[in-house]
XYZ file of C-alpha atoms in Angstrom:
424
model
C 105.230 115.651 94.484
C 105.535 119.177 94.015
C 108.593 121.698 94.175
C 108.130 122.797 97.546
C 107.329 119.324 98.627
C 110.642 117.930 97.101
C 112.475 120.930 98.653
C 110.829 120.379 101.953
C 112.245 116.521 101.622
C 115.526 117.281 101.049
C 115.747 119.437 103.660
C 114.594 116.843 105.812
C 117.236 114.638 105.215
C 120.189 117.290 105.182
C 118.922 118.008 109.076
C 119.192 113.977 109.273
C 123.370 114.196 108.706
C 123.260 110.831 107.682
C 121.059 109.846 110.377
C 117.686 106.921 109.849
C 114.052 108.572 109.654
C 113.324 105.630 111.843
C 115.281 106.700 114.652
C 113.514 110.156 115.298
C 110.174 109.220 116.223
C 108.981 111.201 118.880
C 107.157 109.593 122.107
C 103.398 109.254 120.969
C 100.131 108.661 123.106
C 98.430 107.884 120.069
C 97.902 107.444 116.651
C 96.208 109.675 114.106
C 93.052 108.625 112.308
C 91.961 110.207 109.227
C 88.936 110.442 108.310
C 88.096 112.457 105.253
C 89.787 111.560 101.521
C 88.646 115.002 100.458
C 90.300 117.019 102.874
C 94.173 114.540 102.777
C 96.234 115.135 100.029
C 99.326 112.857 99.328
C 101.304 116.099 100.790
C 99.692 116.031 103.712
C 100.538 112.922 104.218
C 103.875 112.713 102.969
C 105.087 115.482 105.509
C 102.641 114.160 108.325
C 103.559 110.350 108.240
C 106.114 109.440 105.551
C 109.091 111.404 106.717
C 109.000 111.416 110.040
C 108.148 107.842 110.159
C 104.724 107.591 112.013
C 101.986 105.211 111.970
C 98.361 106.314 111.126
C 94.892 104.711 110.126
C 93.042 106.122 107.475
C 88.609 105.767 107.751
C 86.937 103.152 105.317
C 85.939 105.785 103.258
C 89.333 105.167 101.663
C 88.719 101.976 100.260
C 84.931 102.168 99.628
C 85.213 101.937 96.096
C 87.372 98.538 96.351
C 86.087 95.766 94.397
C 87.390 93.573 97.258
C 85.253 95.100 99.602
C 82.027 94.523 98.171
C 82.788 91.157 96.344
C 84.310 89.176 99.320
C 82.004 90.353 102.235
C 78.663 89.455 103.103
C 75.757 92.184 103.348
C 76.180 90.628 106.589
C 79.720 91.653 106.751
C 81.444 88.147 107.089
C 83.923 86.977 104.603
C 82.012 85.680 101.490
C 83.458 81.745 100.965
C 81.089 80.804 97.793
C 82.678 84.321 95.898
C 86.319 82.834 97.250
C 86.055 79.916 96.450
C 84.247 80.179 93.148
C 86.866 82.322 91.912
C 90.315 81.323 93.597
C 88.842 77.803 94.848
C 91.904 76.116 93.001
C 94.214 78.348 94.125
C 97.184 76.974 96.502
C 97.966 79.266 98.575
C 100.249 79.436 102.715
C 98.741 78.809 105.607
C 100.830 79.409 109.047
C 99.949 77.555 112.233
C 99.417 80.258 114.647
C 99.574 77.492 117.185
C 103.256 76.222 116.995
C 106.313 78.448 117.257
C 108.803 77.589 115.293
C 111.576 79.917 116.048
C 109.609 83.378 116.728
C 107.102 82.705 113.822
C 105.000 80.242 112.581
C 105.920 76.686 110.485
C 103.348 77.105 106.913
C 102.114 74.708 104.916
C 100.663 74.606 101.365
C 97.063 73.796 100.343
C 94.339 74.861 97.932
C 91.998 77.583 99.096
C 89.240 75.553 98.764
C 90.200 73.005 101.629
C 91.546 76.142 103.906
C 87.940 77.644 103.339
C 86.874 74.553 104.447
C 88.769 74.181 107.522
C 87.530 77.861 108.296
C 83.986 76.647 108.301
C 84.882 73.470 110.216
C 87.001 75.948 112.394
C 83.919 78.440 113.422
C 81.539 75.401 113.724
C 83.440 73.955 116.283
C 83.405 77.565 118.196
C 86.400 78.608 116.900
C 88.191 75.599 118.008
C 89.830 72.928 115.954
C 92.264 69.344 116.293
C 94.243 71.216 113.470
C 95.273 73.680 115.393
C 94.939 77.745 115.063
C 95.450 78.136 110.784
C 96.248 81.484 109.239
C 96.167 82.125 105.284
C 99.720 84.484 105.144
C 101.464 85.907 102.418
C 99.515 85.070 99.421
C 100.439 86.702 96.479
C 97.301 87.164 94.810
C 98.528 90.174 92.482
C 101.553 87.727 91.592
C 98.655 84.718 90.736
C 96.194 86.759 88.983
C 94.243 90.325 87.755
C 93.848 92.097 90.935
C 91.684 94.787 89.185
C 88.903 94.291 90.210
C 89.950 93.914 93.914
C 91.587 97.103 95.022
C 92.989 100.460 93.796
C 96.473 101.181 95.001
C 96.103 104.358 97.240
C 97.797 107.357 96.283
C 99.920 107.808 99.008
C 101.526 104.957 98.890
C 102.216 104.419 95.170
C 106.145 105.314 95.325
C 107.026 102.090 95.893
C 110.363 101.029 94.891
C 110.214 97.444 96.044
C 107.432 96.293 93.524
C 108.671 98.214 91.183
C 111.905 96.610 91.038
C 110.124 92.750 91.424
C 107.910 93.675 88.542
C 110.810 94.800 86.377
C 112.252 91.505 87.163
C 108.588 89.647 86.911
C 109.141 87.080 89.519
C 108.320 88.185 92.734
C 106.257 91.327 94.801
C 105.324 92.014 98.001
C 101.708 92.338 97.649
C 99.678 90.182 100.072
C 96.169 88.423 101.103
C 95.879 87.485 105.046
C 92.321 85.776 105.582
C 91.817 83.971 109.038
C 89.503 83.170 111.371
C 88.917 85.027 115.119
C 92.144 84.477 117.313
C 94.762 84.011 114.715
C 97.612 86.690 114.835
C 100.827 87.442 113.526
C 103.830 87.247 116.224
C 105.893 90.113 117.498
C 108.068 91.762 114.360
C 109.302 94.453 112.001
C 108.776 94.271 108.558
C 111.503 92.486 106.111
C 114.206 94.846 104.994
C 112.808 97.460 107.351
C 110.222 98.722 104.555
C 106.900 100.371 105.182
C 103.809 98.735 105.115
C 100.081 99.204 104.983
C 97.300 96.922 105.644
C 93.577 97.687 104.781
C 90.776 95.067 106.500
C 88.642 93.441 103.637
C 86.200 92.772 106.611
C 86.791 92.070 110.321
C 88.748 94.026 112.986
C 92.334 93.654 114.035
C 94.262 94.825 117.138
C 97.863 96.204 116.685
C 100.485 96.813 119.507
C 103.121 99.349 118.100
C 106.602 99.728 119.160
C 108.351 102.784 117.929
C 112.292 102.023 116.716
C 114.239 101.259 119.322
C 111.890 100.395 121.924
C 112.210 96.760 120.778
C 115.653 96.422 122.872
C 114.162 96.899 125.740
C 111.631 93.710 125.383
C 114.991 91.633 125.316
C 115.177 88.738 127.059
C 118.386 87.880 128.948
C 119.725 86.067 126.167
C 119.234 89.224 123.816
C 116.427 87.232 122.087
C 113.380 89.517 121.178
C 109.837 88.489 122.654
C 107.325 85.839 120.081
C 104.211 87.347 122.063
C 104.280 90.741 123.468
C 100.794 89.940 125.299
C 102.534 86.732 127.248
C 102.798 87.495 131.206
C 106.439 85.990 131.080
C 107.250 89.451 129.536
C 106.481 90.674 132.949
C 109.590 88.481 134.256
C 111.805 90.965 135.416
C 114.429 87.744 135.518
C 113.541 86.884 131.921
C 113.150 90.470 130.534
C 115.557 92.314 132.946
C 115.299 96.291 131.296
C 111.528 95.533 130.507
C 110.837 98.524 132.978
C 112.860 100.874 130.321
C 110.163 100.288 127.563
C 107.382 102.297 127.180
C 103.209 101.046 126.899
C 102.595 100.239 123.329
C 100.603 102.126 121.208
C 97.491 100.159 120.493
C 94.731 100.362 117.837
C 92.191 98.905 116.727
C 91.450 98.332 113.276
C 88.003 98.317 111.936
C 86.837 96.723 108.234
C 87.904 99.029 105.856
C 90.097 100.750 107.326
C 93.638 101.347 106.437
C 97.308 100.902 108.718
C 100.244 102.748 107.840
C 102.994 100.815 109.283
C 106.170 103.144 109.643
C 109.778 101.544 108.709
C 111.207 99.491 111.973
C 108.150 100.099 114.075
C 107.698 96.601 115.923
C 104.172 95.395 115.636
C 102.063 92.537 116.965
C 98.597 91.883 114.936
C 95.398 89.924 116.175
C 92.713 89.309 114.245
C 89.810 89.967 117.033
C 86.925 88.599 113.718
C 87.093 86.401 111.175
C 88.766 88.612 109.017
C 90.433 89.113 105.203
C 93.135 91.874 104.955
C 95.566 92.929 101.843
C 99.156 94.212 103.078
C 102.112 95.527 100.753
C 105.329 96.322 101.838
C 107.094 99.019 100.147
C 110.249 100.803 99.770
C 111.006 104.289 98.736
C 113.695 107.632 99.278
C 111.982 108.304 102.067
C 113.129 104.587 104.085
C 115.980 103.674 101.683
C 118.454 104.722 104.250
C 117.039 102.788 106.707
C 116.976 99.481 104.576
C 120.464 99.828 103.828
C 121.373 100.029 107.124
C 119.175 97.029 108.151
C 121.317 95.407 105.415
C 124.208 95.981 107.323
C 123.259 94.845 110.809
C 122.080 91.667 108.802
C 126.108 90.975 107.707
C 127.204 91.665 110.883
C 125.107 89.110 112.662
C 126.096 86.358 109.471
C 129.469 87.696 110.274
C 129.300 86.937 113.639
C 128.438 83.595 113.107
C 131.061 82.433 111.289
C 133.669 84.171 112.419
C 135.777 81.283 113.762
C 136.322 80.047 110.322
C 137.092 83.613 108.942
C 140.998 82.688 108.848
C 140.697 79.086 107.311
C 137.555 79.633 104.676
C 138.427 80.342 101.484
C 135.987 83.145 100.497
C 134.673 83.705 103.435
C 133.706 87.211 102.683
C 131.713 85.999 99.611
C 130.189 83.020 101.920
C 129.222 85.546 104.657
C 127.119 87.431 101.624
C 125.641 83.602 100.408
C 124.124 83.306 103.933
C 123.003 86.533 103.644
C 121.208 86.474 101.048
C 119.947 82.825 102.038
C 118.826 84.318 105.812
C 117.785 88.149 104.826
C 116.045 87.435 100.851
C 119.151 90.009 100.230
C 122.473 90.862 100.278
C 124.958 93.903 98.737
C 125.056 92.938 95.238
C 121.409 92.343 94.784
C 120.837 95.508 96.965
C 122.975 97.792 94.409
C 120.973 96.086 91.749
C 117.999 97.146 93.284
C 119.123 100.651 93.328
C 120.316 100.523 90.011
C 116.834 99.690 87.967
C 115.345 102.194 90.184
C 118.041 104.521 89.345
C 118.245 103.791 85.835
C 114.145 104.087 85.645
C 114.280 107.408 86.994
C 117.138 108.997 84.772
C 115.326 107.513 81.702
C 111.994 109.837 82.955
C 114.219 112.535 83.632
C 116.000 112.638 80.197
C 112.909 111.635 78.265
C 109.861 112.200 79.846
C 109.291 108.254 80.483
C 107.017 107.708 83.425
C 108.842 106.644 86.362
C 107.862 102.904 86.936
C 104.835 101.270 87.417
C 102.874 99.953 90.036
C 100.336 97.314 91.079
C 97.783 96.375 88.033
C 99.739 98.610 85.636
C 98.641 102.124 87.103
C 101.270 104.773 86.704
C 102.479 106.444 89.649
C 101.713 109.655 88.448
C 104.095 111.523 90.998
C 105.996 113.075 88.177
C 109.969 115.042 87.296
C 110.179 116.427 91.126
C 109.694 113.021 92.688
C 111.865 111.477 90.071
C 114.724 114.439 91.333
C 113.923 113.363 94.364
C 114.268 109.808 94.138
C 117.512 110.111 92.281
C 119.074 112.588 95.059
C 118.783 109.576 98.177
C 119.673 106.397 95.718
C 122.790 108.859 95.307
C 123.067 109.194 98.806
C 122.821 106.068 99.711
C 124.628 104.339 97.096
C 127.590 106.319 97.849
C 127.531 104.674 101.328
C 127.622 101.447 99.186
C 130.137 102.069 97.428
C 131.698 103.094 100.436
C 131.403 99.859 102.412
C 134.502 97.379 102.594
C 132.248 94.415 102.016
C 131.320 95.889 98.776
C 134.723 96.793 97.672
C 135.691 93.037 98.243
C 133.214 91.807 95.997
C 133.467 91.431 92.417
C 131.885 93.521 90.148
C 133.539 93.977 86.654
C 130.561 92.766 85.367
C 127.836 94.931 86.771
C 126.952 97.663 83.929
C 126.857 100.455 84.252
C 130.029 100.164 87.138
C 129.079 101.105 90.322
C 131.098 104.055 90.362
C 129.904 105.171 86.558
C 126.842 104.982 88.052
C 126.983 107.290 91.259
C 128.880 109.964 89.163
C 125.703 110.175 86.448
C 123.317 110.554 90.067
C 125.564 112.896 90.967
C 125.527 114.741 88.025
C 121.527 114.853 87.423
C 121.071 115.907 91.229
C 123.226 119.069 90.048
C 121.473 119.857 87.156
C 117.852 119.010 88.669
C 118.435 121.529 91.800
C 117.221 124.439 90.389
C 114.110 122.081 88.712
């Protein structure tokens, strides 16, 4: 990130008044491909896609150079078992039954990769039909398990990401994952957790997406208020079931070819289908740019615990700390793990700022590179946001004399760097 770049950003955000990036989409008929790394600079796509929150899909000539992509494909272009299971045979990784809906996902089990590699083999034998059921490899945290090296390069424009960052501070968790399945499995109708970006790059095989820019989700409500499991189902076309269907427009729909790469804007509903037998790798991420829109997501995600449990609000003892428990239980998160989150970010970037330190690292140990204006940046919205925090009576009821730096130490040395780093 350059000066005018950073300026550009900030801008961007005053115009917002407080407002979410995620709520200013503009109607689309379609979504942008790009096809030429030469000629796409992180700029480009930082003012293009980032801040106004909109989806795009970037050529394989991207990802060409990914280990990944030449190691676990066939010349024939199917996934290559004997390299899988050679080197990750061992491995026990999640599998989801796309065939059983268990609340609007799927119920996952745990097994080596070596017997799901062998149920894929059983599963495309049988023409793509099996007694098991539909099975789908999700959320396996390959980075987390071992080297990923030699498998991909983390792309440039999407290496400010906070919410690894933070995990591998703490070194117990990311949000770096491996989806492999065969033809027909799919991931249910949803927006990503905590409202973070995403991006998903096919190892081999094609995909079909159905986008649904913010907001366009409410009208898919059933008359319960429940939210749709399968956006492709004709009982969406139910006008008794799904009574304001008719306010929702088409979905946006692509189709993604092997080696190509997804950006996945912040609260853009999606559906996913895997239309080949196909391996993709999918991070969610966090950054300035959607940190507003996470904390607000944060919010909604009280409420509804709130909500509840509200009958016993009066007789509970702690009921405000019990409402955060759930939380945290339901959402992976809640306030006081959310301001810690801001504060190693913060803390990370005032350290570069004041000596020069690089800002955080990413995936595989690569620094990010993005350098003292991004940093700026990235201190100016955790201010911004964190004085919402700090702000919120949910917050203020909790205890927090033993959070160093306080809270309010803490938004006062933001503060005071975004005043001295104006003129950077």
């Amino acid at each position: 990130m350059d000066r005018q770049m950073r300026v550009f950003a900030e801008s961007h955000f005053r115009g917002l008044q407080g407002g979410l990036s995620s709520n200013v989409s503009p109607k689309l008929d379609h979504v942008d491909f790009i096809e030429n790394p030469d000629s796409f600079s992180y700029a480009d796509f930082f003012k293009g896609y980032l801040l106004p929150n909109l989806p795009c899909v970037f050529s394989s000539a991207f990802t060409e150079g990914w280990g990944s992509r030449r190691l676990w494909v066939t010349p024939s272009g199917k996934p290559n078992f004997d390299y899988l299971l050679q080197n990750y045979g061992d491995v026990v990784v999640p599998v989801a039954n796309c065939g059983v809906r268990e609340y609007n996902s799927n119920p996952k089990e745990h097994m080596p990769l070596k017997d799901y590699i062998s149920y894929w083999k059983e599963y495309i034998q049988g023409n793509y039909s099996s007694s098991r059921g539909c099975l789908y490899l999700k959320d396996w945290h390959l980075c987390r398990d071992s080297s990923a090296e030699s498998v991909f390069t983390l792309p440039i424009y999407f290496s400010s990401d906070w919410l690894n960052e933070y995990w591998d501070a703490l070194d117990v968790d990311d949000y770096r994952f491996i989806y492999m399945g065969p033809t027909g499995t799919w991931s249910p109708f949803h927006a990503d957790i905590f409202r973070s970006f995403s991006w998903s790059v096919n190892i081999c095989g094609r995909k079909k997406w159905f986008f649904f820019p913010p907001g366009q989700e409410e009208a898919l409500r059933d008359c319960h208020g429940g939210l749709p499991y399968d956006v492709t189902s004709p009982t969406l076309l139910d006008s008794r079931l799904h009574p304001v269907l008719n306010r929702c427009s088409p979905p946006l729909e692509v189709t993604q070819e092997a080696g190509e790469m997804v950006f996945v804007p912040s609260g853009w509903h999606h559906q996913v289908h895997n239309l080949e037998d196909t391996i993709s790798i999918n991070h969610n991420w966090v950054n300035g740019c959607n940190l507003a829109n996470m904390w607000h997501f944060l919010q909604q995600e009280l409420c509804a615990v709130q909500q509840e449990i509200i009958e016993w609000r009066d007789t509970m003892p702690d009921w405000h700390h019990h409402c955060q428990v759930i939380m945290r239980s339901c959402s992976g998160i809640n306030f006081e793990e959310f301001y810690h989150f801001l504060k190693v970010i913060a803390e990370r970037r005032l350290l570069f700022l004041a000596k020069g330190v690089g800002p955080g690292k990413v995936e595989c140990g690569k620094s990010t590179g993005l350098g003292p204006q991004q940093a700026a940046f990235d201190v100016s919205r955790i201010a911004e946001v964190l004085k919402s925090v700090l702000a919120h009576p949910d917050f203020q009821r909790m205890d927090t004399s033993t959070f160093s730096p306080q809270p309010e130490e803490l938004l006062q040395q933001l503060e005071e760097v975004v005043a001295a780093t104006t003129s950077l």
